[in-house]
Coordinates of C-alpha atoms and ligand atoms in Angstrom, one line a residue:
M1 CA -107.8 60.5 189.1
I2 CA -105.3 58.0 188.0
S3 CA -102.1 60.1 188.4
R4 CA -101.4 61.2 191.8
P5 CA -97.8 62.3 192.2
R6 CA -98.3 62.9 196.0
R7 CA -98.5 59.3 196.4
L8 CA -94.9 59.0 196.3
R9 CA -94.3 61.9 198.7
Y10 CA -96.3 60.1 201.6
N11 CA -93.5 59.7 204.1
S12 CA -89.8 60.1 204.3
T13 CA -88.8 56.5 203.6
L14 CA -90.7 56.5 200.4
R15 CA -89.3 60.1 199.5
K16 CA -86.0 58.7 200.0
M17 CA -86.6 55.6 198.1
V18 CA -87.8 57.5 194.9
R19 CA -84.9 60.2 195.2
E20 CA -83.4 60.8 191.8
T21 CA -80.3 62.4 193.0
R22 CA -77.8 60.8 195.4
M23 CA -74.6 62.2 196.5
D24 CA -71.9 61.2 199.2
K25 CA -69.0 62.7 200.8
S26 CA -66.5 61.3 198.5
S27 CA -67.4 63.7 195.7
L28 CA -66.8 66.8 197.8
I29 CA -63.7 69.0 197.4
Y30 CA -62.8 71.7 200.0
P31 CA -60.9 74.7 198.8
M32 CA -58.2 75.9 201.3
F33 CA -55.9 78.8 201.3
V34 CA -52.3 78.5 202.5
R35 CA -50.0 81.3 203.4
E36 CA -46.5 82.0 204.4
G37 CA -45.6 82.6 208.1
E38 CA -46.0 80.4 211.1
N39 CA -48.6 79.6 213.5
I40 CA -51.1 81.5 211.6
V41 CA -55.0 80.7 211.2
E42 CA -56.6 83.9 210.2
E43 CA -60.2 84.5 209.4
I44 CA -60.8 85.9 205.9
P45 CA -62.8 89.2 206.6
S46 CA -65.1 88.6 203.4
M47 CA -65.6 84.9 204.1
A48 CA -66.6 84.3 207.7
G49 CA -65.7 80.8 209.0
Q50 CA -63.1 80.4 206.3
Y51 CA -59.4 80.8 207.3
R52 CA -55.9 81.4 205.7
Y53 CA -53.4 78.8 207.3
S54 CA -49.6 78.8 207.5
V55 CA -48.1 75.4 206.5
D56 CA -47.5 74.4 210.1
R57 CA -51.1 74.8 210.9
L58 CA -52.6 73.1 207.8
P59 CA -52.5 69.6 209.4
Y60 CA -55.1 70.5 212.2
K61 CA -57.5 71.5 209.7
L62 CA -56.8 68.4 207.5
E63 CA -57.2 66.1 210.5
E64 CA -60.6 67.6 211.0
L65 CA -61.6 67.2 207.4
E66 CA -60.6 63.5 207.5
R67 CA -62.6 63.0 210.6
A68 CA -65.6 64.6 209.0
G69 CA -65.1 62.5 205.8
V70 CA -63.9 65.0 203.4
T71 CA -60.8 63.7 201.8
S72 CA -60.3 66.0 198.8
V73 CA -58.9 69.5 199.0
M74 CA -57.9 72.2 196.7
L75 CA -55.1 74.3 197.6
F76 CA -54.7 77.9 196.8
G77 CA -51.4 79.4 197.6
I78 CA -50.9 83.1 199.0
P79 CA -47.3 84.1 198.7
D80 CA -45.6 86.9 200.5
K81 CA -44.0 88.5 197.5
K82 CA -45.4 89.0 194.0
D83 CA -43.8 90.0 190.7
E84 CA -44.5 90.7 187.0
L85 CA -44.1 87.1 186.2
G86 CA -45.6 85.5 189.0
S87 CA -42.4 83.7 189.7
G88 CA -43.8 82.3 193.2
A89 CA -46.1 80.2 191.3
Y90 CA -43.5 77.8 190.1
A91 CA -40.7 78.4 192.5
Q92 CA -39.6 75.1 194.1
D93 CA -40.0 76.8 197.5
G94 CA -43.2 78.5 196.6
I95 CA -45.9 78.3 199.1
V96 CA -48.1 75.6 197.5
Q97 CA -44.9 73.4 196.9
K98 CA -43.9 73.9 200.5
A99 CA -47.4 73.0 201.8
L100 CA -47.4 69.8 199.7
E101 CA -44.0 68.8 200.7
S102 CA -44.9 69.0 204.4
V103 CA -48.6 67.3 204.3
V104 CA -48.7 64.8 201.4
K105 CA -46.8 62.1 203.1
R106 CA -48.4 62.6 206.5
F107 CA -51.9 62.4 204.8
P108 CA -51.7 59.5 202.6
D109 CA -55.5 59.2 202.5
M110 CA -56.0 62.7 201.7
Y111 CA -56.1 63.7 198.0
F112 CA -54.5 67.0 197.1
I113 CA -55.6 69.1 194.2
T114 CA -53.8 72.3 193.4
D115 CA -55.2 75.3 191.6
V116 CA -53.0 76.3 188.9
C117 CA -52.9 80.1 188.0
M118 CA -50.9 83.3 188.1
C119 CA -53.2 85.7 189.6
E120 CA -52.2 85.0 193.3
Y121 CA -48.5 85.7 192.2
T122 CA -48.4 88.3 189.8
S123 CA -47.9 92.0 191.0
H124 CA -50.7 93.1 188.5
G125 CA -53.1 90.4 189.6
H126 CA -54.0 89.2 186.1
C127 CA -53.9 85.4 185.6
G128 CA -50.7 85.5 183.2
M129 CA -47.9 87.3 181.6
L130 CA -48.6 90.8 180.3
K131 CA -48.2 92.0 176.9
G132 CA -49.0 95.8 177.2
H133 CA -52.5 95.8 178.9
D134 CA -53.5 92.4 178.0
V135 CA -52.5 88.9 179.0
D136 CA -50.0 87.2 176.6
N137 CA -51.8 83.9 176.0
D138 CA -49.1 81.9 174.5
A139 CA -46.2 83.2 176.6
T140 CA -48.3 82.2 179.8
L141 CA -48.5 78.6 178.7
E142 CA -44.9 77.9 179.6
L143 CA -45.6 79.5 183.2
L144 CA -48.5 77.4 183.7
A145 CA -47.0 74.2 182.6
K146 CA -43.9 74.9 184.9
T147 CA -46.3 75.6 187.7
A148 CA -48.2 72.5 187.2
L149 CA -45.2 70.4 187.1
S150 CA -43.7 71.9 190.3
H151 CA -46.9 71.3 191.9
V152 CA -46.9 67.5 191.0
Q153 CA -43.2 67.2 191.9
A154 CA -44.0 68.4 195.3
G155 CA -46.9 65.9 195.5
A156 CA -50.1 67.0 194.2
D157 CA -52.4 64.2 193.1
M158 CA -54.3 66.4 190.4
V159 CA -53.8 69.8 189.1
A160 CA -56.6 72.3 188.2
P161 CA -55.8 75.1 185.8
S162 CA -58.1 78.1 186.5
D163 CA -56.4 80.7 184.3
M164 CA -58.5 80.3 181.2
M165 CA -55.8 80.8 178.7
D166 CA -56.3 79.0 175.3
G167 CA -54.3 75.6 175.1
R168 CA -53.1 75.4 178.5
V169 CA -54.6 72.0 179.3
L170 CA -52.5 70.6 176.4
A171 CA -49.5 72.5 177.4
I172 CA -49.8 71.2 180.9
R173 CA -50.6 67.5 179.8
N174 CA -47.6 67.6 177.4
R175 CA -45.3 68.7 180.3
L176 CA -46.5 66.2 182.8
D177 CA -46.2 63.4 180.2
E178 CA -42.5 64.5 179.3
N179 CA -41.7 64.2 182.9
G180 CA -43.2 60.8 183.6
Y181 CA -46.5 62.0 185.1
E182 CA -48.9 60.6 182.6
D183 CA -51.1 59.3 185.5
I184 CA -51.7 62.6 187.0
P185 CA -55.1 63.9 186.1
I186 CA -56.1 67.3 184.9
M187 CA -59.4 68.9 186.2
S188 CA -59.9 71.8 183.8
Y189 CA -61.8 75.1 184.9
A190 CA -62.9 74.6 181.4
V191 CA -66.1 76.7 181.8
K192 CA -65.1 79.7 184.0
Y193 CA -67.3 82.8 183.6
A194 CA -65.9 86.4 184.3
S195 CA -68.0 86.6 187.5
S196 CA -68.5 89.1 190.5
F197 CA -69.2 86.1 192.6
Y198 CA -65.5 85.7 192.8
S199 CA -65.0 88.9 194.9
P200 CA -64.6 87.6 198.3
F201 CA -62.0 85.1 197.0
R202 CA -60.0 88.1 195.4
D203 CA -60.0 89.5 198.9
A204 CA -59.0 86.2 200.6
A205 CA -56.0 85.7 198.1
G206 CA -55.3 89.2 197.5
S207 CA -55.6 88.6 193.8
A208 CA -57.9 91.3 192.3
P209 CA -56.5 92.7 189.1
S210 CA -54.8 96.0 189.7
F211 CA -56.3 97.3 186.4
G212 CA -59.1 96.3 184.0
D213 CA -60.8 92.9 184.7
R214 CA -60.7 89.5 183.4
K215 CA -63.2 89.7 180.6
S216 CA -60.7 89.1 177.8
Y217 CA -60.0 85.7 179.2
Q218 CA -62.8 84.6 181.3
M219 CA -66.3 84.0 179.7
D220 CA -69.1 86.5 179.1
F221 CA -72.0 85.2 181.3
H222 CA -74.5 85.9 178.4
N223 CA -73.1 82.8 176.6
R224 CA -74.2 79.2 176.8
R225 CA -72.9 77.6 173.5
E226 CA -69.4 79.1 174.2
A227 CA -69.5 76.8 177.3
L228 CA -69.6 73.9 175.0
K229 CA -66.7 75.1 172.9
E230 CA -64.6 75.6 175.9
A231 CA -65.6 72.1 177.4
L232 CA -65.2 70.2 174.3
T233 CA -61.8 71.9 173.5
D234 CA -60.4 71.0 176.8
V235 CA -61.7 67.5 176.6
K236 CA -59.9 67.1 173.2
E237 CA -56.8 68.6 174.9
G238 CA -56.7 65.8 177.6
A239 CA -58.8 67.3 180.4
D240 CA -59.9 64.3 182.6
I241 CA -62.6 66.4 184.5
I242 CA -64.4 69.6 183.2
M243 CA -65.4 72.2 185.7
V244 CA -68.2 74.9 185.6
K245 CA -67.8 77.8 187.8
P246 CA -69.7 79.7 189.4
A247 CA -72.3 76.9 190.3
M248 CA -75.4 78.4 191.6
S249 CA -76.2 80.9 188.6
Y250 CA -75.0 78.6 186.1
L251 CA -76.8 75.4 186.6
D252 CA -78.2 75.4 183.2
I253 CA -74.6 75.3 181.9
V254 CA -73.7 72.5 184.2
R255 CA -76.6 70.3 182.6
E256 CA -75.5 71.5 179.1
V257 CA -72.1 70.5 179.5
Y258 CA -73.0 67.1 181.3
D259 CA -75.0 66.3 178.3
S260 CA -72.2 67.2 175.9
V261 CA -69.0 65.6 177.3
N262 CA -68.0 62.1 178.4
V263 CA -65.9 63.1 181.4
P264 CA -67.1 63.7 184.8
V265 CA -68.3 67.3 185.5
A266 CA -67.4 69.4 188.4
A267 CA -69.2 72.5 189.7
Y268 CA -67.5 75.1 191.9
S269 CA -69.7 76.9 194.4
V270 CA -67.6 79.9 194.7
S271 CA -66.6 82.5 197.4
G272 CA -69.6 84.8 196.6
E273 CA -72.2 82.1 197.1
Y274 CA -70.7 81.2 200.3
A275 CA -70.6 84.8 201.5
M276 CA -74.1 85.3 200.5
V277 CA -75.5 82.5 202.5
K278 CA -73.3 83.4 205.5
A279 CA -74.6 87.1 205.4
G280 CA -78.3 85.9 204.8
A281 CA -78.0 83.6 207.8
E282 CA -76.3 86.1 209.9
A283 CA -79.2 88.6 209.1
G284 CA -81.6 85.9 210.1
V285 CA -83.5 85.8 206.9
I286 CA -82.6 82.4 205.7
D287 CA -81.8 79.0 207.4
E288 CA -78.2 78.2 206.5
E289 CA -78.5 74.5 207.0
K290 CA -81.4 74.0 204.7
I291 CA -80.2 76.6 202.0
V292 CA -76.7 74.9 201.8
C293 CA -78.4 71.3 201.2
E294 CA -80.7 72.7 198.6
M295 CA -77.6 74.4 196.8
A296 CA -75.7 71.1 196.8
A297 CA -78.6 69.0 195.8
S298 CA -79.5 71.1 193.0
T299 CA -75.9 71.1 191.8
Y300 CA -75.8 67.3 191.6
R301 CA -79.4 67.4 190.1
A302 CA -78.1 69.5 187.4
G303 CA -75.3 66.9 186.4
A304 CA -72.1 67.6 188.6
S305 CA -70.8 64.6 190.3
I306 CA -68.1 66.5 191.8
Y307 CA -68.8 69.7 194.0
L308 CA -66.1 72.1 195.3
T309 CA -67.6 74.1 198.1
Y310 CA -66.4 76.0 201.3
F311 CA -69.4 74.1 202.9
A312 CA -67.7 70.8 202.4
E313 CA -67.3 70.0 206.0
Q314 CA -70.9 71.2 206.9
I315 CA -72.4 69.2 204.0
A316 CA -70.6 66.0 205.2
E317 CA -72.2 66.6 208.5
Y318 CA -75.6 67.2 207.2
M319 CA -75.1 63.8 205.1
D320 CA -74.3 62.1 208.4
K321 CA -77.6 63.7 210.0
G322 CA -79.6 62.5 206.9
L323 CA -80.6 66.0 205.9
I324 CA -79.2 65.4 202.3
G325 CA -77.6 62.3 200.4
Ligands
LIG1 C1 -57.8 82.0 190.2 C2 -59.0 81.6 190.9 C3 -60.1 82.5 191.2 C4 -61.1 81.5 191.9 C5 -60.6 80.2 191.7 N1 -59.4 80.2 191.1 C6 -60.2 83.8 191.3 C7 -60.7 84.4 189.9 O1 -60.5 84.0 188.9 O2 -60.5 85.8 190.1 C8 -62.2 81.9 192.6 C9 -62.9 81.1 193.6 C10 -63.9 81.5 194.4 O3 -64.6 82.7 194.2 O4 -64.4 80.9 195.4 N2 -57.8 82.4 188.9

């Protein structure tokens, strides 16, 4: 026998030497929920171990993340009031804007990315302005551009539109450039599927649509070629990073997008993936630590070089322990 693949698996030093996928903490992004109020750290019922923080409590968590070596976060806002036009999304004293103003200067080594969308702020829970029973794409662009600009003015380092309106990357790029923010990157949730894996998040953010679903703007999960159309369109519109979401059931798409674009690819392991792992571990049927490592490595193996995950802090710890990396 000439070919013996087992030869390179003989011991852990050798296995690490020939490892094909390597990752480090700098590629992790931790999604966080910030809410109105004071002195609030409340656990999200659908996402054991994840919390909503009031602005004054955010620094404690940021310090912990920095200590763990996780230096990038994605902020989601949970406003007190919602309205038809989602005005809290672009209000100067909106929740994300207030959070940024209070933490950005205190954490110069942290990188602050904001989710740009309307669904947490609209009374109907859809990701844009309504026209009848559907979302009005073109009218929503103005609100998204305003939201992105207000986040950047409040100190965001990068904006990440997740609404899935056509043309929003260009609308945001233009608005930022007109205001002198040509160096602020856009990470587009370009390939975002209409997925049931988001349901714990909607509970966390109170953003479930009050009628209908998001299938007229988010993608049909039967489609693969359409992912390339979305990704390539956004690159043309000026997206600096292309995200695929969810991650775990969509790794074929991560690979395909990676092969088709010349920008970094991010993958978002969403709330449903997190909740399933937590529930499985709680039931004693899986080993959380090992499953989380395998999920992470497979995402990087598929082509992602940026990983958004609620497990970011744990993964950083697993990297320190040498379980993954
Ligand atoms: C906002 C948004 C959602 C998520 C990220 N940004 C919810 C949705 O589209 O319904 C989901 C994140 C997760 O499930 O972890 N549009």
